[in-house]
XYZ file of C-alpha atoms in Angstrom:
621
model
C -72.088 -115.613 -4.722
C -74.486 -117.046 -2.343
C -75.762 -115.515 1.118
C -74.899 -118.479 3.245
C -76.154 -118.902 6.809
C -76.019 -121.411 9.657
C -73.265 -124.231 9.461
C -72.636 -123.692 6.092
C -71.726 -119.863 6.506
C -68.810 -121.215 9.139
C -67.904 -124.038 7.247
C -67.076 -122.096 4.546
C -64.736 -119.093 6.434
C -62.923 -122.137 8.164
C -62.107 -123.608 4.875
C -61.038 -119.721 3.637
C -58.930 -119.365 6.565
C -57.786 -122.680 6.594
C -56.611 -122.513 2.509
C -53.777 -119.844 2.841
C -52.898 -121.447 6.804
C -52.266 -124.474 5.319
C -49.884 -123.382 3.025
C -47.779 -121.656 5.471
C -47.862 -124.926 7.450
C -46.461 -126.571 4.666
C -43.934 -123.760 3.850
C -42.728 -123.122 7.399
C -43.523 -126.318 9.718
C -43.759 -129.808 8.156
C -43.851 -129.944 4.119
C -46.111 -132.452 2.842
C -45.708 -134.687 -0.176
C -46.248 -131.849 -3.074
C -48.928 -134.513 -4.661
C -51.133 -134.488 -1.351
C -50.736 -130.761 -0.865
C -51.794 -130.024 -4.216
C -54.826 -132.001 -4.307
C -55.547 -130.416 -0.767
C -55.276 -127.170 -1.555
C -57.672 -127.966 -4.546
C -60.157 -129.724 -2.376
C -60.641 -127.042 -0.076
C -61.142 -124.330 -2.619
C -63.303 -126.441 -4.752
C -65.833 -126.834 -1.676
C -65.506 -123.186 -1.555
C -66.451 -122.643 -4.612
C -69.060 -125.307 -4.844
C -71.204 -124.220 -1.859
C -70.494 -120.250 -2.756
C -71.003 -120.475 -6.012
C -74.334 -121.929 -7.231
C -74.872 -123.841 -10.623
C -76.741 -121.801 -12.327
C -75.996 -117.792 -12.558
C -79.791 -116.635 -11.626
C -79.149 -118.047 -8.301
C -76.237 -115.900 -7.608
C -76.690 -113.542 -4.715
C -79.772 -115.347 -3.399
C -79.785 -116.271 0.505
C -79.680 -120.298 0.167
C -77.340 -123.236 1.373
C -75.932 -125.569 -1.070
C -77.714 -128.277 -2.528
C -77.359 -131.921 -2.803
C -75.538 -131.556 -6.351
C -73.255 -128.984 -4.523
C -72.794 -131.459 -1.576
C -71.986 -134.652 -3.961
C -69.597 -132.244 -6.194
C -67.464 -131.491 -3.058
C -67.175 -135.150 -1.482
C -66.539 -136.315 -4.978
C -63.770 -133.890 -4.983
C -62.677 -134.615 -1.331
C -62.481 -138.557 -2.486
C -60.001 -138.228 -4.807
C -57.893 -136.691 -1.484
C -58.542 -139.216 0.271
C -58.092 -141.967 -2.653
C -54.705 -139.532 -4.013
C -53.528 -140.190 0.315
C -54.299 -143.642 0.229
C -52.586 -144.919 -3.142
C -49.826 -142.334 -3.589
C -46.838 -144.922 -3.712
C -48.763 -146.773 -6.378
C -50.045 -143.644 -8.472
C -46.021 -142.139 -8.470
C -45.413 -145.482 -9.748
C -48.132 -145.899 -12.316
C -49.318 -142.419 -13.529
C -49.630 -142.152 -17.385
C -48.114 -145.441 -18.202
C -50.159 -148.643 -16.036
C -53.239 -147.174 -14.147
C -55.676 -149.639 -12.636
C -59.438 -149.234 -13.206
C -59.692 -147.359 -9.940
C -56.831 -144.628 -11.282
C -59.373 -143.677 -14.452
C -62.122 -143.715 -12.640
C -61.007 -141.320 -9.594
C -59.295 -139.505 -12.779
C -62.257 -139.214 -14.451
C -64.119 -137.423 -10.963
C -61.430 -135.073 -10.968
C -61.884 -133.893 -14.297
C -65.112 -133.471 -13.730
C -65.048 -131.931 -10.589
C -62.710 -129.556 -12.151
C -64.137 -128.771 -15.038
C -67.208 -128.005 -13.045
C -65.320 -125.752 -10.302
C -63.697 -124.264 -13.282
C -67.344 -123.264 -15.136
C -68.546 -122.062 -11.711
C -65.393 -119.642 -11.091
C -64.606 -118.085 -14.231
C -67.287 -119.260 -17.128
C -67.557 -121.814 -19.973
C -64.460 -120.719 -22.016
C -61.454 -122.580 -20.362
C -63.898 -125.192 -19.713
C -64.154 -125.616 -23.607
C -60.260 -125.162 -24.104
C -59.919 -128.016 -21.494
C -62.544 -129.970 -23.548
C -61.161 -129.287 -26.794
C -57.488 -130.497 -25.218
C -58.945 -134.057 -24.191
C -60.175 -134.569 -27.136
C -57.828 -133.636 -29.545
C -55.884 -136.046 -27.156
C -58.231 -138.919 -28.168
C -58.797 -138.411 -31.593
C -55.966 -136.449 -32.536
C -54.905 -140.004 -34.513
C -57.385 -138.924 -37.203
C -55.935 -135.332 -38.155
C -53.635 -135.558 -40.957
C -50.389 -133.713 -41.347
C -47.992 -131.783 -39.132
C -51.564 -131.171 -36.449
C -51.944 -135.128 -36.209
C -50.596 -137.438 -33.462
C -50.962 -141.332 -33.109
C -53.469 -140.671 -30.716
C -53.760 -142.085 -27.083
C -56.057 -144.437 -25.299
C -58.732 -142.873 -22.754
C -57.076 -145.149 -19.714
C -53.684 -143.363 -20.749
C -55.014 -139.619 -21.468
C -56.939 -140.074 -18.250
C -54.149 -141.185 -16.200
C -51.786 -138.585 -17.847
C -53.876 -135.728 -16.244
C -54.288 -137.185 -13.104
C -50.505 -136.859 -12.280
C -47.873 -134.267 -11.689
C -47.419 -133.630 -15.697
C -51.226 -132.859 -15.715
C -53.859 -130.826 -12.668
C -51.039 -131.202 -10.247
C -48.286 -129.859 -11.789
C -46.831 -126.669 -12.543
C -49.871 -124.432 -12.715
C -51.618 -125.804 -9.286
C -48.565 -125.552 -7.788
C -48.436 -121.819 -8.361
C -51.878 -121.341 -6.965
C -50.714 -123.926 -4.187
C -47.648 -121.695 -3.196
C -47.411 -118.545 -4.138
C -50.481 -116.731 -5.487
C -52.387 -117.689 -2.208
C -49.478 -115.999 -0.301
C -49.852 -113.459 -1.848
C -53.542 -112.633 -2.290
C -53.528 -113.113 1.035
C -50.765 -110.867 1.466
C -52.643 -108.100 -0.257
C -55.925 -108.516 1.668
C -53.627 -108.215 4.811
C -52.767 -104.601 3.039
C -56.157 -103.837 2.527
C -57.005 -104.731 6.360
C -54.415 -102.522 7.671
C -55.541 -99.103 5.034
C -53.301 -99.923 2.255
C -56.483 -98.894 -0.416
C -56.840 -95.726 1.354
C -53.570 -94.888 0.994
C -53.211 -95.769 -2.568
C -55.750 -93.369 -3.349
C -54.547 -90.541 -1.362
C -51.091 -90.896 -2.256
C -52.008 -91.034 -5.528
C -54.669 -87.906 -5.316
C -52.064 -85.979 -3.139
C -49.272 -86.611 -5.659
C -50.742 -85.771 -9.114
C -54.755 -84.830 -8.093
C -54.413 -80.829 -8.545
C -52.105 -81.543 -11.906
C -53.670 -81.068 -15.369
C -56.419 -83.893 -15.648
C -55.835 -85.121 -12.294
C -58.165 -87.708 -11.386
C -56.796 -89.446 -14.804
C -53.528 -89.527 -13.606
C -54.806 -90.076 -10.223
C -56.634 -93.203 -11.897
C -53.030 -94.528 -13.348
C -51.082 -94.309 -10.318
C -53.650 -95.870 -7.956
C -54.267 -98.284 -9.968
C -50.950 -99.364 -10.714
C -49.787 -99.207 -7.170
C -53.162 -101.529 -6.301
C -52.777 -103.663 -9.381
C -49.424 -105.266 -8.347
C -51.127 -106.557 -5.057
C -53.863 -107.715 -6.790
C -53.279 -109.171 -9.898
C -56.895 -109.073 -10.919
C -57.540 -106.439 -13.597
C -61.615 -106.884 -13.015
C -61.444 -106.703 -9.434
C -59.000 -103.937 -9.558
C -61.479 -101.545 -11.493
C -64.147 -102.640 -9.691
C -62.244 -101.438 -6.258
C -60.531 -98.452 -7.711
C -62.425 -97.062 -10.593
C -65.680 -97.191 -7.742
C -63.100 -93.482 -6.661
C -61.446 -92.135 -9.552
C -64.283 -92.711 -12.499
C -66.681 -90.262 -10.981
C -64.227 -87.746 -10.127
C -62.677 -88.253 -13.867
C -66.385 -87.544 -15.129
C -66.425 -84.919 -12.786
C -63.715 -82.732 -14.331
C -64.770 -83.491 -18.017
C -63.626 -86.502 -19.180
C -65.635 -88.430 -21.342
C -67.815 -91.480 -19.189
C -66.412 -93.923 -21.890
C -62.565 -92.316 -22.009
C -62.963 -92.133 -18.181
C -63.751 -95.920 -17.640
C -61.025 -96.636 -20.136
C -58.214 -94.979 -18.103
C -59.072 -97.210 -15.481
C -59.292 -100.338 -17.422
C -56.141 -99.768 -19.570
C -54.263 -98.589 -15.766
C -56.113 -101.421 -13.319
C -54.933 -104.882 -16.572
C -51.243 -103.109 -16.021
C -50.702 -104.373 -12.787
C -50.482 -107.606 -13.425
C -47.217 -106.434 -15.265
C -45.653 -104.211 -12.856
C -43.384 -105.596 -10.264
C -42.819 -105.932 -7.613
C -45.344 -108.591 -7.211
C -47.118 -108.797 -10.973
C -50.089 -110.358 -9.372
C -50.798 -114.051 -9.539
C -49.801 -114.560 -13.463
C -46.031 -114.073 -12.311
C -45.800 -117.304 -10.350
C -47.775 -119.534 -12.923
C -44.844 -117.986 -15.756
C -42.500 -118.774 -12.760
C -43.544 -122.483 -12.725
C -43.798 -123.092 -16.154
C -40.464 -121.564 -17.405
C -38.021 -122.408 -14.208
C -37.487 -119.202 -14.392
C -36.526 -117.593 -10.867
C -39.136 -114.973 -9.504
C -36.351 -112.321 -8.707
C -34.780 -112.589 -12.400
C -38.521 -111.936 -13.341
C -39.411 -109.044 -12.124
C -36.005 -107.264 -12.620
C -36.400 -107.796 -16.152
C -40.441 -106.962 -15.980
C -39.730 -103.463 -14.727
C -38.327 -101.583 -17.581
C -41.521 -102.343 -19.834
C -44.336 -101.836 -17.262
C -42.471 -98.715 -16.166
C -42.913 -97.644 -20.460
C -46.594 -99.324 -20.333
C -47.666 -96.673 -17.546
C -45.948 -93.751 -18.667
C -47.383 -93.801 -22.338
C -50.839 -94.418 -20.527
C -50.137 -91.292 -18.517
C -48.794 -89.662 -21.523
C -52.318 -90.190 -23.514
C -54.297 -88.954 -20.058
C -51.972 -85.549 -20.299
C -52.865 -85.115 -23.679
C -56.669 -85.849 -23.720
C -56.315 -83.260 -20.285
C -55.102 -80.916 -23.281
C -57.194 -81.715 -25.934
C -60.021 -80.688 -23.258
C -58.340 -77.757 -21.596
C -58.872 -79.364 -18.092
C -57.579 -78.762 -15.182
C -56.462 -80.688 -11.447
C -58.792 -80.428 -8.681
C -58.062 -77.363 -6.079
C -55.936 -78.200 -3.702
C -57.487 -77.730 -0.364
C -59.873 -80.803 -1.782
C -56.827 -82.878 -1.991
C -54.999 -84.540 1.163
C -51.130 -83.838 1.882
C -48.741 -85.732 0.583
C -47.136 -85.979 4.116
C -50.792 -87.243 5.740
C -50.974 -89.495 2.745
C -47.489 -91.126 3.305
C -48.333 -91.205 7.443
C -51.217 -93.099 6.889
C -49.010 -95.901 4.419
C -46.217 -96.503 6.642
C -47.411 -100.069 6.969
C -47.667 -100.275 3.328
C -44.254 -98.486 2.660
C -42.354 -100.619 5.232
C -43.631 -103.839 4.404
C -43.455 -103.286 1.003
C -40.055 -102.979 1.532
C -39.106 -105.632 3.912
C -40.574 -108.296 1.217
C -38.555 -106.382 -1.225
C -35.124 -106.929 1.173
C -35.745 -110.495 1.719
C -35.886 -111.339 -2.074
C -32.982 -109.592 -2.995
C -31.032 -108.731 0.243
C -31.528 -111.704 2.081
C -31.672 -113.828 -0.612
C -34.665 -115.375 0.797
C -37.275 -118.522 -0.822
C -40.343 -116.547 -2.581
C -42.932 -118.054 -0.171
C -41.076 -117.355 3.296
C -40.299 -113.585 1.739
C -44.636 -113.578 2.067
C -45.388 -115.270 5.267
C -42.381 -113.049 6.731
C -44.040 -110.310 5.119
C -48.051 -110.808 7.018
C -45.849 -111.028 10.325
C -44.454 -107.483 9.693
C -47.751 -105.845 8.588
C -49.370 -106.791 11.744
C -46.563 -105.785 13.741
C -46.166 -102.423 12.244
C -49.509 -101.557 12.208
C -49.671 -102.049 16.088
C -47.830 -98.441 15.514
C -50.438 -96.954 13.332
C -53.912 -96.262 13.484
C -55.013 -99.180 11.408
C -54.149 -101.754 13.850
C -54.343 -105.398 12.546
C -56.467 -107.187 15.396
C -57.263 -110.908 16.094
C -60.498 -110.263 13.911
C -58.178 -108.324 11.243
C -56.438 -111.311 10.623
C -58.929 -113.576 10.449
C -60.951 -111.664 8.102
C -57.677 -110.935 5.954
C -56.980 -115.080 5.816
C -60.214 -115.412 4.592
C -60.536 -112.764 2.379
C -56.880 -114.836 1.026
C -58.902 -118.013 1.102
C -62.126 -116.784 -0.831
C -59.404 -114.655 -3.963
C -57.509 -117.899 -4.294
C -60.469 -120.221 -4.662
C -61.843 -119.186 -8.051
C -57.646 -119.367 -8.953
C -57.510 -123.039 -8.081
C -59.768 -124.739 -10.256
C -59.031 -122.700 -13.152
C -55.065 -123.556 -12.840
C -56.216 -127.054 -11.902
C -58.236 -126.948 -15.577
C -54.843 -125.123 -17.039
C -53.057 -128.321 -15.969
C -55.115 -130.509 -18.426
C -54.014 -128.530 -21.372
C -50.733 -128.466 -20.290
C -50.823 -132.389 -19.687
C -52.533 -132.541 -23.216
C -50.005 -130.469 -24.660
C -46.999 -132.156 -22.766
C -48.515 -136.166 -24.290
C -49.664 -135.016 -27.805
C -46.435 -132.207 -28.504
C -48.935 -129.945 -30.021
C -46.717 -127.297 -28.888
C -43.796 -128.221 -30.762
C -46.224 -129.204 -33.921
C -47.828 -125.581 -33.915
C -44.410 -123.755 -33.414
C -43.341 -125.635 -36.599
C -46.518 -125.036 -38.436
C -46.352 -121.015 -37.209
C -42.574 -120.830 -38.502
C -43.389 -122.626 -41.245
C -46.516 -119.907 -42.565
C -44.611 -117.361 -41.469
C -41.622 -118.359 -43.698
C -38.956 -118.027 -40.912
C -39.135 -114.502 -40.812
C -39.425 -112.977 -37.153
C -41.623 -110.165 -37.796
C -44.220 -112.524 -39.514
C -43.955 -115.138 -36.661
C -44.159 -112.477 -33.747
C -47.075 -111.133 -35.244
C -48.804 -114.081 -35.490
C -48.136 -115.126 -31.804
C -49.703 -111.261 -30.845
C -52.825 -112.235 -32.938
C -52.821 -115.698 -31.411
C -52.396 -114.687 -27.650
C -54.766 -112.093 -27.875
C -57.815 -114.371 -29.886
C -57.051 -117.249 -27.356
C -57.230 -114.729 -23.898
C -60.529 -113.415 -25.239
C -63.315 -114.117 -22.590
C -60.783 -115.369 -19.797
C -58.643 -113.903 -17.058
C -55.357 -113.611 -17.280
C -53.980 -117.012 -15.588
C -56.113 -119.176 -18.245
C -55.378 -117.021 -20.903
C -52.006 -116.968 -19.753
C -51.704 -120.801 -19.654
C -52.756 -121.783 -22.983
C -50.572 -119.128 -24.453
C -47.172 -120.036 -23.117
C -48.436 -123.853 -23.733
C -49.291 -123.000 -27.957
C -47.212 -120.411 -28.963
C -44.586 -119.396 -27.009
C -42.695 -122.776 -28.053
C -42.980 -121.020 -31.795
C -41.495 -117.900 -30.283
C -38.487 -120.495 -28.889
C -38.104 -122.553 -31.237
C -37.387 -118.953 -33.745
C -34.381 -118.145 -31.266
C -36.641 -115.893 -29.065
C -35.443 -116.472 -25.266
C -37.562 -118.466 -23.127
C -37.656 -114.757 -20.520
C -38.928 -112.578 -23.647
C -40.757 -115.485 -24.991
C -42.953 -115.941 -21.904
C -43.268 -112.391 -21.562
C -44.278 -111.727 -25.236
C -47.426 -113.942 -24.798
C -48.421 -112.993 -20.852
C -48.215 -109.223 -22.254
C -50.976 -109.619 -24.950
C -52.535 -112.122 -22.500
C -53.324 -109.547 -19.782
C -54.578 -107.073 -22.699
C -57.137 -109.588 -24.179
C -59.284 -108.482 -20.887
C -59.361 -105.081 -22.374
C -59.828 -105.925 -26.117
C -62.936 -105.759 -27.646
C -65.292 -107.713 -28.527
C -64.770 -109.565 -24.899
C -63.130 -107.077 -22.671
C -64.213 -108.185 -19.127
C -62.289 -104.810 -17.786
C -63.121 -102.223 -19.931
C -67.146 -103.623 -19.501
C -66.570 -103.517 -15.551
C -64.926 -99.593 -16.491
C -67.948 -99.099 -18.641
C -70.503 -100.090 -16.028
C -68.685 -97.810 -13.433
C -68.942 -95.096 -15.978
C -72.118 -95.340 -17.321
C -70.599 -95.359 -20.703
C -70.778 -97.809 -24.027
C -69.107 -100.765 -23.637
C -67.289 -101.508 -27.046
C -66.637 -97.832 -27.184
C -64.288 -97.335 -23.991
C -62.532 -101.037 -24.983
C -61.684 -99.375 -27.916
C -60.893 -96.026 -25.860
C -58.714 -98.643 -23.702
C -56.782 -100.236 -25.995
C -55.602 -96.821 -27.669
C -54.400 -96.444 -24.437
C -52.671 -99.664 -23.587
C -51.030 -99.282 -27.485
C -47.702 -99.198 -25.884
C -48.121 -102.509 -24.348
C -49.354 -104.124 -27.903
C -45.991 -101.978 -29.446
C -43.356 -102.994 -25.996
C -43.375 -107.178 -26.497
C -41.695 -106.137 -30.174
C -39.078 -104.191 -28.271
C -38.264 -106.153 -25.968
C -37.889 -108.976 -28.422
C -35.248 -106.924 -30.890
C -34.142 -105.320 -28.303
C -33.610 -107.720 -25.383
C -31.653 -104.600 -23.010
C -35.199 -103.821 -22.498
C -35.465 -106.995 -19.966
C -32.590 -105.681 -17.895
C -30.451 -108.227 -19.890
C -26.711 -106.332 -21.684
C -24.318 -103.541 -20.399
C -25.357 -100.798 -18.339
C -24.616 -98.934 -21.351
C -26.831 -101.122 -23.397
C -29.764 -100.631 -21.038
C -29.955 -96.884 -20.602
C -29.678 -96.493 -24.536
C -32.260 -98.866 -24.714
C -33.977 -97.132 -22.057
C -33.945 -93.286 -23.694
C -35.177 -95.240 -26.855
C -37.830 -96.894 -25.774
C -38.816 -93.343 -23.850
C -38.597 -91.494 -27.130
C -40.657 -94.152 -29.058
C -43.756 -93.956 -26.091
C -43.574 -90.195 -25.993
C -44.192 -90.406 -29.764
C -46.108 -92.751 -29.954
C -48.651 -91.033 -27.330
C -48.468 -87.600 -28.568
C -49.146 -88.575 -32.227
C -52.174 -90.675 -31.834
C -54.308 -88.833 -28.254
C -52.764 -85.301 -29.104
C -55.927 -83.547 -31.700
C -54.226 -80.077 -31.533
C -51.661 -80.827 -33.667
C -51.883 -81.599 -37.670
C -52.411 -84.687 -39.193
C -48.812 -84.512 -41.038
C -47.230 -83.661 -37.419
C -48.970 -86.969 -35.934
C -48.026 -89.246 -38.579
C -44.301 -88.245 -38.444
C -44.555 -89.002 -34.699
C -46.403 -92.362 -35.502
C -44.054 -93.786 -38.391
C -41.168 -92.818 -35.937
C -42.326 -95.003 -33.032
C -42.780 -97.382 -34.965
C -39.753 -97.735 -37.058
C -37.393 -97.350 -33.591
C -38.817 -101.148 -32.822
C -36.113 -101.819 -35.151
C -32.734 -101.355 -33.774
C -31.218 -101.002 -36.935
C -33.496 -97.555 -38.265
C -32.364 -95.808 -35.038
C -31.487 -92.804 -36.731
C -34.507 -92.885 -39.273
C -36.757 -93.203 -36.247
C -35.568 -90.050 -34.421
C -35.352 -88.014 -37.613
C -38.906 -88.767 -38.273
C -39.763 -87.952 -34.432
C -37.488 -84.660 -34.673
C -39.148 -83.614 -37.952
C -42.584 -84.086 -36.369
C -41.770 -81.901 -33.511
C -39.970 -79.342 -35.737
C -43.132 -79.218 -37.173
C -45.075 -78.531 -34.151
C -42.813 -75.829 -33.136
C -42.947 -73.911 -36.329
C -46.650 -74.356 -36.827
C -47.016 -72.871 -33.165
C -44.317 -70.255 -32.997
C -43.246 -69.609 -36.224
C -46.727 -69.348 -38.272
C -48.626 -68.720 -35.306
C -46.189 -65.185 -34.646
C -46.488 -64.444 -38.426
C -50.571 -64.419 -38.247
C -50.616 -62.539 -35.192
C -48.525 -59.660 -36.736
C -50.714 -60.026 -40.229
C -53.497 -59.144 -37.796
């Protein structure tokens, strides 16, 4: 980003503050028409990202003001406020069906003002999506078959995205509300030592334990990643501790910076707060956030503990060992200096499901007790504190805006053309009806589309293309949604564009496409747990309680397997494929038994080629 100075440095941290304080104004004091909020909220964060954010990427970093081009870019953006303010009763009226010349052409400055914003924050590849989108809108007419459409006029495709069923709909409205509560929420946890005392909670806990610094990698970074929702930005803050002290015990530099990648992209599917993907699947579904992350925690709880699983046996594949403990801090120092963390953390978690409180009041309640508390601690949240933390909310959330402004012209292309209807039909259709077929084509699908993007845009254009397929075979709209975020957030660690694992890589000094491969092995679970959670839909919290903990010691069995019989080298190849085939045949509920003979008969193996043989040669000798 640019070094800005003078009135443009201010200008700028005014606008950050003012982006989060705005929302709260409109949450908590006077709530303004959701149309003018949105747009708003998207005008602020495009100036942000306009004057921080130069055109081209050799400018980056550079000590210089914007230019004219950034200048023209953000009135152009602030007119369509102003025009949005002015001709709201009209625009309700005519959006999508009678705009006026002036509707297309203000239209037409938003999508480029977004599209630009969009390039700026997070790269050409959504921007492309979004491009592709219009223009399979206009000239969709002239595709034949099930793909084709009748195709639709520029005034009307035009007018269509500048409404509520296009930018400022569901996705903006996410960014709008909650995901700049809580980023800002998190960088008012940061403020007040909540980093620190992820990492020493997490060193005191498992740091002296076999391979510590890998496990200390998984917890710390799942316990970050929730707050953050940014698997990038999470390995940039966290792996900057745990990579060299991985390396420093003898992992690998590529297996080290693919712990952190695989543990750092989990967060954004471990409640309680998932990050800022949750509230866009939130928004699009009508799903409630509280029903989400019930059903979210089974799975990420599996996703983490097969990642931890593979760390332990790599640990024992190397024959290391935990650092001493008199290098480590206590566990009671560790928990002393995360009481604001630990009681705020738990107030948010009592007003969504004790108080029954709104999602976005649960937040702003939330910032209110962290300063408080922290009064009490020695990480006292001061008038600077805050400011700095509102910022800090205000500068996450503006690279977030544009591109969920940009996700709202493929869903308002997708919403006028029905592409996602015509694709479901053309996915069951190849797939010949069969589940398996059709779930493994979404996987393939989610993960090719995600490639190159973070996880809101990827995200997006999933649950927009294929998880009406996944509905429309009898999937539920809950696993459905989750199916497609899951291979979503993993397309950031999949080769051959794996944003995290190349951030990991860079920490680690290690190959690239060799720890996203590293990573993946060791985010296999979460490729493996969409499947389960499809045929087996206790997984999501949803059947008896008996239901759920069978499901439960199931799934457990199936990770454990799964782990030991592809990262565990000390054991035969026989032994590992037993343990293999047997994960993988329990995604079936109805090869229960077949799976857990398999598994059994793998670890019978392992105990008689250990104890058995192993006592036999020693008495030979």
């Amino acid at each position: 980003m640019r070094k800005l100075s003078g009135f443009y440095k201010w200008l700028v941290f005014v606008l950050g503050v003012a982006l989060p304080l705005v929302t709260m104004f409109n949450v908590m004091v006077y709530p303004l028409d959701p149309w003018i909020f949105y747009t708003l909220h998207l005008s602020i964060a495009s100036t942000m990202v306009f004057f921080l954010i130069p055109m081209r990427k050799e400018d980056k970093g550079k000590q210089s003001n914007p230019q004219l081009i950034d200048i023209l870019l953000s009135l152009a953006s602030w007119a369509v406020t102003v025009y949005t303010l002015i001709e709201l009763d009209g625009l309700i009226y005519r959006a999508g069906a009678s705009p006026t010349q002036l509707d297309i052409i203000f239209g037409l400055v938003l999508i480029i003002t977004v599209l630009e914003a969009c390039r700026r924050a997070a790269g050409m590849a959504f921007v492309i999506v979004a491009v592709v989108a219009m223009a399979y809108a206009l000239f969709g007419g002239l595709i034949p078959g099930i793909m084709g459409h009748g195709g639709y006029s520029l005034a009307r495709t035009v007018s269509f995205i500048f409404s509520p069923e296009g930018v400022f709909g569901s996705t903006i409205r996410a960014s709008a509300t909650y995901a700049v509560l809580f980023i800002t929420l998190g960088a008012f946890l940061k403020v007040s030592g909540g980093a620190d005392f992820f990492h020493d909670f997490a060193m005191a806990v498992s740091g002296h334990t076999r391979g510590g610094p890998g496990k200390v990698a998984v917890l710390a970074s799942a316990l970050f990643g929730t707050i953050s929702g940014h698997a990038a930005g999470n390995v940039a803050t966290t792996g900057t501790f745990t990579i060299p002290l991985m390396k420093r015990i003898g992992y690998k530099p590529a297996f080290a910076g693919a712990i952190e990648a695989a543990a750092s992209t989990g967060g954004q599917i471990l409640p309680p707060v998932m990050g800022t993907v949750a509230f866009v699947m939130v928004e699009m579904t009508g799903i409630t956030y509280t029903s989400l992350i019930v059903a979210a925690a089974l799975p990420a709880i599996f996703y983490y503990l097969a990642v931890y699983f593979m760390v332990d046996f790599e640990a024992m594949n190397l024959n290391l060992m935990g650092l001493p403990r008199e290098q480590l801090p206590s566990l009671g120092q560790s928990l002393k200096l995360g009481v604001s963390f630990v009681i705020s953390i738990s107030f948010l978690l009592y007003m969504l499901f004790g108080a029954g409180s709104s999602v976005t009041r649960a937040a702003i309640y939330t910032l209110g007790v962290i300063v408080l508390v922290s009064w009490f601690t020695q990480n006292k949240v001061t008038l600077n504190k805050i400011l700095e933390a509102l910022y800090n909310g205000g500068e996450g959330t503006m690279r977030l805006a544009p591109l969920t402004a940009a996700a709202g012209i493929v869903i308002g292309v997708v919403s006028l053309t029905g592409i996602g209807i015509r694709l479901g039909q053309f996915i069951i259709m190849l797939a010949g009806g069969k589940l398996f077929l059709i779930l493994l084509m979404a996987m393939i699908l989610s993960a090719i589309l995600g490639m190159g993007m973070s996880t809101v845009p990827a995200y997006v254009i999933a649950a927009a293309v294929v998880a009406p397929a996944l509905v429309q075979a009898g999937v539920p709209v809950m696993a459905a949604h989750l199916f497609v975020l899951y291979y979503a957030c993993l397309s950031t660690i999949t080769p051959p564009v794996a944003i995290s694992s190349f951030t990991a890589a860079a920490i680690a000094d290690g190959d690239p496409m060799e720890t996203g491969f590293h990573a993946v092995k060791l985010a296999i679970s979460g490729f493996i747990v969409p499947f389960l959670f499809v045929y087996r839909p206790p997984l999501l919290a949803q059947g008896t309680t008996f239901e759920i903990v069978y499901t439960a010691v199931i799934t457990l069995i199936a990770v454990y397997a799964l782990s030991r019989g592809l990262q565990y080298r000390k054991i035969s190849i026989l032994e590992r494929v037993l343990m293999v085939a047997g994960a993988a045949v329990l995604l079936f509920p109805a090869y229960d038994l077949v799976g857990i003979i398999l598994i059994f008969g793998g670890y019978l193996l392992t105990v008689y080629q250990k104890y058995v043989k192993g006592r036999k040669t020693v008495n030979a000798q």
